[in-house]
PDB file of C-alpha atoms in Angstrom:
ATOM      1  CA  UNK A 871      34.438   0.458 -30.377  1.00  0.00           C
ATOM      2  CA  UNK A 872      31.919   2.490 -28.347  1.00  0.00           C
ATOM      3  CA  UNK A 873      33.286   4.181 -25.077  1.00  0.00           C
ATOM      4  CA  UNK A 874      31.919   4.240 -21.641  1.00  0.00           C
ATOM      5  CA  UNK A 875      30.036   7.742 -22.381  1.00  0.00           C
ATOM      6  CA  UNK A 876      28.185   6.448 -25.525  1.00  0.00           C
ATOM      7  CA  UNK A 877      27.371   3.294 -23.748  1.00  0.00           C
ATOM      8  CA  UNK A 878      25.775   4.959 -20.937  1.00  0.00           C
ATOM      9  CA  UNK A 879      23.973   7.036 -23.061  1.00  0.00           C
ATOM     10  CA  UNK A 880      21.856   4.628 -23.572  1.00  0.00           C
ATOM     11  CA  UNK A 881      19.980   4.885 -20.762  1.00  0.00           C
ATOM     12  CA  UNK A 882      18.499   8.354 -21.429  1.00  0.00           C
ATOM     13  CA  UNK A 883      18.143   8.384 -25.219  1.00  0.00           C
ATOM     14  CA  UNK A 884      14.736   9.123 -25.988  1.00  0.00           C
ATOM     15  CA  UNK A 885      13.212   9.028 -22.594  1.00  0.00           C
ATOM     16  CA  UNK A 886       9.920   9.952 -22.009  1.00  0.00           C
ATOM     17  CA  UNK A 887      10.551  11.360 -17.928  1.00  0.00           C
ATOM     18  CA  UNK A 888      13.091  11.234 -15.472  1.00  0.00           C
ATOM     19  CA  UNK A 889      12.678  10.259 -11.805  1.00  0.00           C
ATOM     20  CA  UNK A 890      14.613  12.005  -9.001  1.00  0.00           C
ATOM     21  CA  UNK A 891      14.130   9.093  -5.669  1.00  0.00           C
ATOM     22  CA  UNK A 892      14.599  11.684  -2.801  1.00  0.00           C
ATOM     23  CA  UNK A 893      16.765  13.814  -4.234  1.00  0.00           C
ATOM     24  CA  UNK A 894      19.008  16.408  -2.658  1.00  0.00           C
ATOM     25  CA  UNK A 895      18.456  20.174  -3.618  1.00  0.00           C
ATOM     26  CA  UNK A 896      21.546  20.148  -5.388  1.00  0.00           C
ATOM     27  CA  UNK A 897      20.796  17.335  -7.776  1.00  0.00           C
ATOM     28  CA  UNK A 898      17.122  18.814  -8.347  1.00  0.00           C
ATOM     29  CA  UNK A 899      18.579  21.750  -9.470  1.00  0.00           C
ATOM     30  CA  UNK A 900      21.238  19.933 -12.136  1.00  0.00           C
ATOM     31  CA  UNK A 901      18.107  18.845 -13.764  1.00  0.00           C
ATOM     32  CA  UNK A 902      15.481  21.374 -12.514  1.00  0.00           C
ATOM     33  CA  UNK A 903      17.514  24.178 -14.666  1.00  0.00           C
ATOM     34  CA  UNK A 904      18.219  21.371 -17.997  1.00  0.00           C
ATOM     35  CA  UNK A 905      16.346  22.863 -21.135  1.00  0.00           C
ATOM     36  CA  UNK A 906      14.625  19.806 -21.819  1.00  0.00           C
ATOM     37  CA  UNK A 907      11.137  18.602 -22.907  1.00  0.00           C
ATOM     38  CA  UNK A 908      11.362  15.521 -20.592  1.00  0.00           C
ATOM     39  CA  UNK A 909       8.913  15.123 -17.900  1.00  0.00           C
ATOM     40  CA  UNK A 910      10.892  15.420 -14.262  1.00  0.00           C
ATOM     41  CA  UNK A 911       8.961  13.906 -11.472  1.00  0.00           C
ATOM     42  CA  UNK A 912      10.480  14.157  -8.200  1.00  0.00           C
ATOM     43  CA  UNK A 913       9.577  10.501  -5.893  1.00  0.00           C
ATOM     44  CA  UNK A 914       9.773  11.228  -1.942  1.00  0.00           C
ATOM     45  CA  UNK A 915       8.199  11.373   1.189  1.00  0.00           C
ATOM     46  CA  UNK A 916       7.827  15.137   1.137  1.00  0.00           C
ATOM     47  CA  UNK A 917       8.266  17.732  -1.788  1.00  0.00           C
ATOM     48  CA  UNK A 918      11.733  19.186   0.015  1.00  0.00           C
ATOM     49  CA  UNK A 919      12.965  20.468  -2.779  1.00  0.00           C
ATOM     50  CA  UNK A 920      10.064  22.182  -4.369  1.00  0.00           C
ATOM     51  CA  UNK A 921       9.499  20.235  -7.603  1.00  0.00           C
ATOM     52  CA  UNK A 922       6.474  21.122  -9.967  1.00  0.00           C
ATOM     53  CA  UNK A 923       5.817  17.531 -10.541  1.00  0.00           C
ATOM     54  CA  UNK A 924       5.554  15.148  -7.745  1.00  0.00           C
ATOM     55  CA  UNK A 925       4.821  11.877  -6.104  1.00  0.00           C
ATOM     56  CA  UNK A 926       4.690  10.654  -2.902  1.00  0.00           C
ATOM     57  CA  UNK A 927       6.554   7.935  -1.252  1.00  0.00           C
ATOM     58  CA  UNK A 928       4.853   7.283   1.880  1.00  0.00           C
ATOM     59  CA  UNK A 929       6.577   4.176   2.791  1.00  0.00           C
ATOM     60  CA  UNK A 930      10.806   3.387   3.464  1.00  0.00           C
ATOM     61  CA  UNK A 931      10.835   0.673   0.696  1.00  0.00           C
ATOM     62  CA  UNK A 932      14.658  -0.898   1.512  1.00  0.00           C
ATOM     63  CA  UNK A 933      14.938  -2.615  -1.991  1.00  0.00           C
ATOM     64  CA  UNK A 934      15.390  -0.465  -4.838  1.00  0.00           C
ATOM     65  CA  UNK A 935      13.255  -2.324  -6.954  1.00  0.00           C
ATOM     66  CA  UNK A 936      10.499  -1.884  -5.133  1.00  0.00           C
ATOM     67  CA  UNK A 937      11.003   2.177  -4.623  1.00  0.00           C
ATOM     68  CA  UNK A 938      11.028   2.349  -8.305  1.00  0.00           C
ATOM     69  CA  UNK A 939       8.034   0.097  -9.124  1.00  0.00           C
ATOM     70  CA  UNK A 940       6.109   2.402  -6.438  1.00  0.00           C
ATOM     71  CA  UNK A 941       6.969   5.579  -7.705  1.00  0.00           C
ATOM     72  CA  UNK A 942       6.082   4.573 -11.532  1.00  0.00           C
ATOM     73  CA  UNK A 943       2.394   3.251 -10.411  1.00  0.00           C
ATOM     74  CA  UNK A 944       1.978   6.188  -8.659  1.00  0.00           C
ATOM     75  CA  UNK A 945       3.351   8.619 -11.569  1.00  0.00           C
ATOM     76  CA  UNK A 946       0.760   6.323 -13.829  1.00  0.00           C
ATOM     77  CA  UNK A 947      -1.981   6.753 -11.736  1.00  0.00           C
ATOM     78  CA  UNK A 948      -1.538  11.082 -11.254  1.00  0.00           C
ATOM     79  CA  UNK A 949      -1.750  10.888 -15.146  1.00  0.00           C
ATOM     80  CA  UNK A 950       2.039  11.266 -15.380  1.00  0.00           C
ATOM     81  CA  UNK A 951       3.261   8.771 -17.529  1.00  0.00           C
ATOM     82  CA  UNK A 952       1.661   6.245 -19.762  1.00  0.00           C
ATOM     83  CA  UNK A 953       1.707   2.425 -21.063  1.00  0.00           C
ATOM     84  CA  UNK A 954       5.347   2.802 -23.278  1.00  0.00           C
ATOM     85  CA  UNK A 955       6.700   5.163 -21.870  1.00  0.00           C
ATOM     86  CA  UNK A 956      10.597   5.142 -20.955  1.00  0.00           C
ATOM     87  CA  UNK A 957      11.525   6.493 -17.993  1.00  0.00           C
ATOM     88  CA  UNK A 958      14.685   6.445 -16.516  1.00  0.00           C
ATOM     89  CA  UNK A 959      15.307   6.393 -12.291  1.00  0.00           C
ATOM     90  CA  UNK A 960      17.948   7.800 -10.079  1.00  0.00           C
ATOM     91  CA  UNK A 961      18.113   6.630  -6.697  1.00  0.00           C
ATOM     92  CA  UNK A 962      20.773   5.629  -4.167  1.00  0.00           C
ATOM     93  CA  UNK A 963      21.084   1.743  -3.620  1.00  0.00           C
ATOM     94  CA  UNK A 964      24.902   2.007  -0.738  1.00  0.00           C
ATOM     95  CA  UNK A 965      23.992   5.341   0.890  1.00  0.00           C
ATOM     96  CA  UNK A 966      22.442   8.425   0.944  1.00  0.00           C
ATOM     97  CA  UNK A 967      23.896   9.956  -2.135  1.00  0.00           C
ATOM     98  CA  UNK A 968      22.113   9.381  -5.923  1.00  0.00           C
ATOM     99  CA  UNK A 969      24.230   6.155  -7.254  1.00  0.00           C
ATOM    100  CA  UNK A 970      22.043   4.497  -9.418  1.00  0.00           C
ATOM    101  CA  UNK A 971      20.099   5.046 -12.805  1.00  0.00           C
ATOM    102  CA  UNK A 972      17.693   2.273 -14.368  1.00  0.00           C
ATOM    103  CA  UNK A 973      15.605   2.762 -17.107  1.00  0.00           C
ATOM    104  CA  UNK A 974      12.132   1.614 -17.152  1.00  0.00           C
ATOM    105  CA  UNK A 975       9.435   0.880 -19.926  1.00  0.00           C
ATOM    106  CA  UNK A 976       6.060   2.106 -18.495  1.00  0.00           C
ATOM    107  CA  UNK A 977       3.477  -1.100 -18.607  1.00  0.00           C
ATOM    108  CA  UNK A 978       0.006  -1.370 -17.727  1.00  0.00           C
ATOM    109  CA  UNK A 979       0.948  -4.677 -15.936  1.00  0.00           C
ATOM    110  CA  UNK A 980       2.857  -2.045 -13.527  1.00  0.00           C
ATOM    111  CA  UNK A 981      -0.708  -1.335 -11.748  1.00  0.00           C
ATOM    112  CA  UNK A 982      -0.861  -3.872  -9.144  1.00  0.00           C
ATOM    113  CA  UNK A 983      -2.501  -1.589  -6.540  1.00  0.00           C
ATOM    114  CA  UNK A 984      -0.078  -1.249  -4.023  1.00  0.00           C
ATOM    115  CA  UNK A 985       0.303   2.756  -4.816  1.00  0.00           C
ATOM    116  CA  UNK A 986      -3.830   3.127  -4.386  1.00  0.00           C
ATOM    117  CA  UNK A 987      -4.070   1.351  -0.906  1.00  0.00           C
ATOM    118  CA  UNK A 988      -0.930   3.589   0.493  1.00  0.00           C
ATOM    119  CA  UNK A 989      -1.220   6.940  -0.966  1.00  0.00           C
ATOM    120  CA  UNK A 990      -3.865   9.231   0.653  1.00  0.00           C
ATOM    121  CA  UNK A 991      -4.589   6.751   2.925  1.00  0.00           C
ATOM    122  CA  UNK A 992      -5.929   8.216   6.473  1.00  0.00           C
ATOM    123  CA  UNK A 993      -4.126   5.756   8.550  1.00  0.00           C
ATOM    124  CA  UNK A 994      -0.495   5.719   8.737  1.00  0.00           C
ATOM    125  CA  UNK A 995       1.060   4.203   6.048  1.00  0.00           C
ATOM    126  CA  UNK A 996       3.289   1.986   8.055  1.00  0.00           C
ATOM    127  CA  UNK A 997       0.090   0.782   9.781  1.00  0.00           C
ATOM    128  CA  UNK A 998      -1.218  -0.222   6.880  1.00  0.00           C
ATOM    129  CA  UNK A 999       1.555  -2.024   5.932  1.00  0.00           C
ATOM    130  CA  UNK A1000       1.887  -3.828   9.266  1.00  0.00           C
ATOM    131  CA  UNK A1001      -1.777  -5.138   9.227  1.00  0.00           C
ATOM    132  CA  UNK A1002      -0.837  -6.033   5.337  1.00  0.00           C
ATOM    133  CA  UNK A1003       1.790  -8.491   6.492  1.00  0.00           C
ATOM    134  CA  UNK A1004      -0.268 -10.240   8.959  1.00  0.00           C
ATOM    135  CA  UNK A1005      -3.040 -10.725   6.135  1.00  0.00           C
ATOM    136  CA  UNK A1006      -0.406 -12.001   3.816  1.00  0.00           C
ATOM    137  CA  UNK A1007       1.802 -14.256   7.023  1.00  0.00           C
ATOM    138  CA  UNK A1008      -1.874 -15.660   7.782  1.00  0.00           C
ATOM    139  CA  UNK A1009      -2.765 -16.208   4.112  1.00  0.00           C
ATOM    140  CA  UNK A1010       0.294 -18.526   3.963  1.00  0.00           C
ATOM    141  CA  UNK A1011       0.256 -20.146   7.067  1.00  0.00           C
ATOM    142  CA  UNK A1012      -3.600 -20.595   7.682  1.00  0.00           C
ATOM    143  CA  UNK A1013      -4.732 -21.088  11.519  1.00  0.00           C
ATOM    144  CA  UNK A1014      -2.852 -24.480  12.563  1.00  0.00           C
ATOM    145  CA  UNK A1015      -2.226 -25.236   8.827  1.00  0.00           C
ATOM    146  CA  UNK A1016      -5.754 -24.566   7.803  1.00  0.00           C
ATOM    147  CA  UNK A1017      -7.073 -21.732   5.510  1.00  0.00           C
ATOM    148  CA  UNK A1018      -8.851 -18.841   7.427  1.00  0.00           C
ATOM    149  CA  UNK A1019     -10.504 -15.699   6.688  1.00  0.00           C
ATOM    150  CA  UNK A1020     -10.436 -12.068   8.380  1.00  0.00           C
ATOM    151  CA  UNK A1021     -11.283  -8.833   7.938  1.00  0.00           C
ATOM    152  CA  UNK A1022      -9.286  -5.974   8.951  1.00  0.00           C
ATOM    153  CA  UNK A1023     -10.944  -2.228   9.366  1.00  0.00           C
ATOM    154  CA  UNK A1024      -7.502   0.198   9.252  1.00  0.00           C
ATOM    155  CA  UNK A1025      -8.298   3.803  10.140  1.00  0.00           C
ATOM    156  CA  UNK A1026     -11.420   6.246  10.715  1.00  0.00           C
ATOM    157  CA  UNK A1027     -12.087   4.058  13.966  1.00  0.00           C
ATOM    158  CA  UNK A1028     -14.670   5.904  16.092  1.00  0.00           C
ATOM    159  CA  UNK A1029     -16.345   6.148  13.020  1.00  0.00           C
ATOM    160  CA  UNK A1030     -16.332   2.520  11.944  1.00  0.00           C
ATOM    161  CA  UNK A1031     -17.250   1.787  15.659  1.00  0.00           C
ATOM    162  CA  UNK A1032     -20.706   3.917  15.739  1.00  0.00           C
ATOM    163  CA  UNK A1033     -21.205   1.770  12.268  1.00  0.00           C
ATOM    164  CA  UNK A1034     -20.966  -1.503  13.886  1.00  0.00           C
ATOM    165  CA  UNK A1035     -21.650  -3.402  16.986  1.00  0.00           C
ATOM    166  CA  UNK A1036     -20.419  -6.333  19.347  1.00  0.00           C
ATOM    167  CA  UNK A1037     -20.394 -10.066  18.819  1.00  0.00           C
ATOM    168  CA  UNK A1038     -18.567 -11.000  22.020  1.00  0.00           C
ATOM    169  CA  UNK A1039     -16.147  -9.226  24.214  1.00  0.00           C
ATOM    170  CA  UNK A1040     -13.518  -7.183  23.169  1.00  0.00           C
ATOM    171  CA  UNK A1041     -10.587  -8.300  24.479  1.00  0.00           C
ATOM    172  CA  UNK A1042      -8.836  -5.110  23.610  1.00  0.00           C
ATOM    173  CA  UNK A1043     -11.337  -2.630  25.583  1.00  0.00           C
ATOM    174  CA  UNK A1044      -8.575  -1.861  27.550  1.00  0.00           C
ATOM    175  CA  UNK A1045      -5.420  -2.642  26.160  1.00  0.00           C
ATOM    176  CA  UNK A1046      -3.447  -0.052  24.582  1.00  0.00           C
ATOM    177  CA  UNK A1047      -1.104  -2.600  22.010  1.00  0.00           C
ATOM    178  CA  UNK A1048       0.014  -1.881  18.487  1.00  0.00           C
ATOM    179  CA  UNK A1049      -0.125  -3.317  15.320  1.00  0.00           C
ATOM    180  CA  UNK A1050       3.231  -4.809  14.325  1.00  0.00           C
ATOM    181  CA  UNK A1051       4.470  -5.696  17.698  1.00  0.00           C
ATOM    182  CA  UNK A1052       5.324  -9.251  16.805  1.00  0.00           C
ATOM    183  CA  UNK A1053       3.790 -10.691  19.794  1.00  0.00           C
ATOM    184  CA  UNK A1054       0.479  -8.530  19.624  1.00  0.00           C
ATOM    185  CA  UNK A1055       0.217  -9.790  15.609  1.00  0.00           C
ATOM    186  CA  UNK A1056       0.263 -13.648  17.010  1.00  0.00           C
ATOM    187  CA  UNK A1057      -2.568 -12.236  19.035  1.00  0.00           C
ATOM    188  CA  UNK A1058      -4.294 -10.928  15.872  1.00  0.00           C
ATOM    189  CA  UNK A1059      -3.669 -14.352  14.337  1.00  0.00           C
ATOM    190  CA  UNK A1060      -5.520 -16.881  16.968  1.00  0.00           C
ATOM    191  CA  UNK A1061      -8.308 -14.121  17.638  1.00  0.00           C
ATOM    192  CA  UNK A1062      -8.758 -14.501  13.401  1.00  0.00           C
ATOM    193  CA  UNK A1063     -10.560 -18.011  13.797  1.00  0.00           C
ATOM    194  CA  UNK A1064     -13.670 -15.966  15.047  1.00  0.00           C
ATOM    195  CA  UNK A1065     -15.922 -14.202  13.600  1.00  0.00           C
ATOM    196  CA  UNK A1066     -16.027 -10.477  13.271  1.00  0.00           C
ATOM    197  CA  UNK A1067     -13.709  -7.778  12.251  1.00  0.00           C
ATOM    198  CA  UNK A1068     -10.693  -6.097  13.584  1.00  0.00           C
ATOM    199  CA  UNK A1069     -10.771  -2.575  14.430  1.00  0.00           C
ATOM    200  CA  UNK A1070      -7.794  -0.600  14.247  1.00  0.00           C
ATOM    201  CA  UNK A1071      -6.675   3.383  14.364  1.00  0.00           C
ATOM    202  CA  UNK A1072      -5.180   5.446  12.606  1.00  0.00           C
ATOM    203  CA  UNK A1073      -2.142   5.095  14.636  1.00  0.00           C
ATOM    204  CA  UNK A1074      -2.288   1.384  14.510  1.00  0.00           C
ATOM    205  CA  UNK A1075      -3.866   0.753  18.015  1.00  0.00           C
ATOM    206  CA  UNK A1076      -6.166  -2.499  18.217  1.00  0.00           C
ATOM    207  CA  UNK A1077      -9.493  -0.170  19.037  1.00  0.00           C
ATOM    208  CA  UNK A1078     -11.349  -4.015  18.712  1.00  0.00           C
ATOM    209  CA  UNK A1079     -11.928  -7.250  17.636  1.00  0.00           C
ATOM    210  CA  UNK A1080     -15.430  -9.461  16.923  1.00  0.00           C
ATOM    211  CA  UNK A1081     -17.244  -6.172  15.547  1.00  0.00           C
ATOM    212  CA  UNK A1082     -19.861  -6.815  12.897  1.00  0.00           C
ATOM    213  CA  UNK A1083     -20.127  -4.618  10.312  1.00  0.00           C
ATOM    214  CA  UNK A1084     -23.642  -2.483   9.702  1.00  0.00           C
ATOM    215  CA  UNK A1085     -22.732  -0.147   6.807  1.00  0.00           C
ATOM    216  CA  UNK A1086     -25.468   0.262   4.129  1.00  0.00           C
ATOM    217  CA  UNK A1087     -24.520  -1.763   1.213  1.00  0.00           C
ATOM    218  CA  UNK A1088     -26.411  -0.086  -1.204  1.00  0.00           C
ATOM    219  CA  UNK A1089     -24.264   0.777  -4.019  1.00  0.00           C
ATOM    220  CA  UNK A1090     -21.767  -1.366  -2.982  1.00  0.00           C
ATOM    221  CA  UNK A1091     -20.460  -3.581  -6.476  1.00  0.00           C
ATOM    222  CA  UNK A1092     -18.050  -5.735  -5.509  1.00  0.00           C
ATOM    223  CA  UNK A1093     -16.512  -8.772  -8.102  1.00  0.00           C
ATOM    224  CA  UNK A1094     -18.911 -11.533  -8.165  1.00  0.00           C
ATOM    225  CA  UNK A1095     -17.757 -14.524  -6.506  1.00  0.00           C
ATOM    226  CA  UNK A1096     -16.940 -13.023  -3.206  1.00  0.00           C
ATOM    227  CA  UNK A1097     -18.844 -12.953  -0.062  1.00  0.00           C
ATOM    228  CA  UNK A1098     -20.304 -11.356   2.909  1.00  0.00           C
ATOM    229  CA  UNK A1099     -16.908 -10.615   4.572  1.00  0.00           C
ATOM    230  CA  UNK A1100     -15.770  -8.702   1.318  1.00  0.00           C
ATOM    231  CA  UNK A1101     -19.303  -6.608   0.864  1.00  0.00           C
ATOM    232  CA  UNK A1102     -18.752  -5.544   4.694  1.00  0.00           C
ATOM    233  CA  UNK A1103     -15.149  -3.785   3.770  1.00  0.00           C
ATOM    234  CA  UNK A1104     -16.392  -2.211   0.549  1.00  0.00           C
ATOM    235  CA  UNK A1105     -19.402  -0.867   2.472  1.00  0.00           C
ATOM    236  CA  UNK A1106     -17.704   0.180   5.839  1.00  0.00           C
ATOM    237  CA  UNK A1107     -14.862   1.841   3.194  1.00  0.00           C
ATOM    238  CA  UNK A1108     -17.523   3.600   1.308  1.00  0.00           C
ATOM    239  CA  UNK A1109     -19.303   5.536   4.652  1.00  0.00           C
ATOM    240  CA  UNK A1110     -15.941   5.634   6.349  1.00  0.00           C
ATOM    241  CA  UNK A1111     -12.074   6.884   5.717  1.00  0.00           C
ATOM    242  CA  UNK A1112     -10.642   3.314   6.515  1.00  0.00           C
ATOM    243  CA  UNK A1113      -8.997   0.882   4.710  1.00  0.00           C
ATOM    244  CA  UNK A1114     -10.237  -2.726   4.859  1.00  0.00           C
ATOM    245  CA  UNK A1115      -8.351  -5.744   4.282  1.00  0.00           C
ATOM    246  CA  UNK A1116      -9.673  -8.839   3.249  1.00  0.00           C
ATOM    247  CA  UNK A1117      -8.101 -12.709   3.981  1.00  0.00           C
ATOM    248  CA  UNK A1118     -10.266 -14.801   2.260  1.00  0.00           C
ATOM    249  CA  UNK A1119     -11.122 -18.002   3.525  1.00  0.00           C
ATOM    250  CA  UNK A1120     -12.072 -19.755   0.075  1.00  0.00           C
ATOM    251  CA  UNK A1121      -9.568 -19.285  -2.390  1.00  0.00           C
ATOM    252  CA  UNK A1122      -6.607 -17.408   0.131  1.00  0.00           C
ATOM    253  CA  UNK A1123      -6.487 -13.912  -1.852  1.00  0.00           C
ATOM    254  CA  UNK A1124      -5.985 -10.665   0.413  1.00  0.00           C
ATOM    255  CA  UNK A1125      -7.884  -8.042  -1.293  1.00  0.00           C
ATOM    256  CA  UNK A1126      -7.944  -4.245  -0.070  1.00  0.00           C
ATOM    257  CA  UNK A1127     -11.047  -2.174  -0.134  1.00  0.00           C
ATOM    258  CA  UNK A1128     -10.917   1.677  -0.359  1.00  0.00           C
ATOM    259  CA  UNK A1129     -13.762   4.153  -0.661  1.00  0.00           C
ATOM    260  CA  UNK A1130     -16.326   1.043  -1.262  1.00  0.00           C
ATOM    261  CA  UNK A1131     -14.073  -0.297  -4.211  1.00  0.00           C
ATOM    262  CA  UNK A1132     -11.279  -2.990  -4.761  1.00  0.00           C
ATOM    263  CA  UNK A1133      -8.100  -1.418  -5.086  1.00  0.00           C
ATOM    264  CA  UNK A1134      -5.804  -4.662  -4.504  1.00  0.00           C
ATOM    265  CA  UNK A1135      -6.008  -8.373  -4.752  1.00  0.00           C
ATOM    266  CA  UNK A1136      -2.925 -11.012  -4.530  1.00  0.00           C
ATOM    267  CA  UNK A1137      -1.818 -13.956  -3.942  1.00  0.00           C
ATOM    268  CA  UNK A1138      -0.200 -14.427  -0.586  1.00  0.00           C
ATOM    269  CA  UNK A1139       2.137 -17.236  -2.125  1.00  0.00           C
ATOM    270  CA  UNK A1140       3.259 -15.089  -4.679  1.00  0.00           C
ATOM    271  CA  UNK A1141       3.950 -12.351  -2.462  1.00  0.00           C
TER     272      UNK A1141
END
């Protein structure tokens, strides 16, 4: 009968890399100073601990599963790792300390996007995410049960301003509210039912809403199928530094727009 050691083994036979979530400089250094042909990739907000190989984490993600699923898109997408690869993950699930290790096969199915619209982003992060979740909550609910569309521009805002004008008054000229304050994102909700995007800084201030867009569109290739509202975020993306999220009114997807292309699409109900 096999013991606990041989079982456990396992894990780390044959793996391609090893990921350290946010390790301490201690633990680096266990496997920093390890003789071993293994790829080590270090996953955290900053590069504390000096690693040669590293990816960022830009966002708190509370459930482990979705730390690790993070960190491998983003190792695939720096050139890291590849489709088959095994990699195995250390990261703390009860507290601060490094408790748990899963091993994960590298799959092409892994690239859902979600590293792409985060990392390099020139709004905050968390601002990003906050105007994510009211695409997605609005996606589900709809505007009194009924499907809507909006367009939010995240980032880059004086920019995106000079690159678009007025269609009615702004009723955030003079407001200085936030993104993710729950009663400021009912706000963003009922203003959705008009037309025109939402403007919103770096720092997640509502700069504006009703703006239409007047970025050139030329060379602008977005899927076919989609509209008006979806060639105004790849275009405003491509001549700005935002982000752009998309609700689609016709078939409910939120897609995300960076540097004039499509980095994300899903389904709010699966979400």
């Amino acid at each position: 009968m096999a013991d606990v050691s041989e079982l456990l083994g396992d894990i780390v036979d044959d793996a391609d890399a090893v990921f350290l979530f946010s390790p301490s400089g201690s633990y680096y250094d266990r496997f920093a100073d390890l003789d071993s042909d293994v790829e080590l990739v270090v996953v955290s907000p900053e590069n504390t601990v000096g690693a040669d190989t590293f990816v960022e984490l830009p966002l708190a993600f509370d459930g482990v599963e979705d730390r690790i699923a993070f960190g491998v898109e983003g190792a695939m997408e720096e050139g890291l790792v590849d489709d088959g690869d095994a990699v195995v993950c250390t990261t703390s699930m009860f507290g601060e300390n490094t408790d748990t290790a899963t091993r994960v096969r590298v799959s092409e199915s892994m690239r859902s996007g979600v590293y792409e619209l985060f990392a390099g982003s020139r709004a905050e992060p968390g601002v990003i995410r906050d105007v994510f979740d009211v695409a997605i909550e609005l996606g589900k609910k709809g505007q009194k049960g009924k499907p809507v569309g909006a367009l939010f521009v995240v980032g880059d805002a004086g920019k995106v301003m000079n690159k678009s004008r007025p269609l009615s008054y702004n009723p955030f000229e003079k407001s200085h509210v936030h993104v993710g304050d729950p009663i400021v994102n009912v706000m963003l909700k009922e203003f959705s039912r008009l037309d025109g995007a939402f403007v919103i800084s770096d720092a997640g201030k509502i700069v504006s809403a009703y703006r239409y867009l007047e970025p050139s569109a030329e060379g602008v290739d977005i899927p076919k199928g989609l509209g008006a509202r979806h060639m105004a975020a790849g275009s405003i993306t491509r001549e700005t530094n935002a982000t752009a999220i998309v609700l689609s009114e016709s078939d409910g997807m939120v897609r995300a727009f960076k540097g004039g292309e499509l980095v994300l699409e899903l389904d709010p109900e699966e979400y």
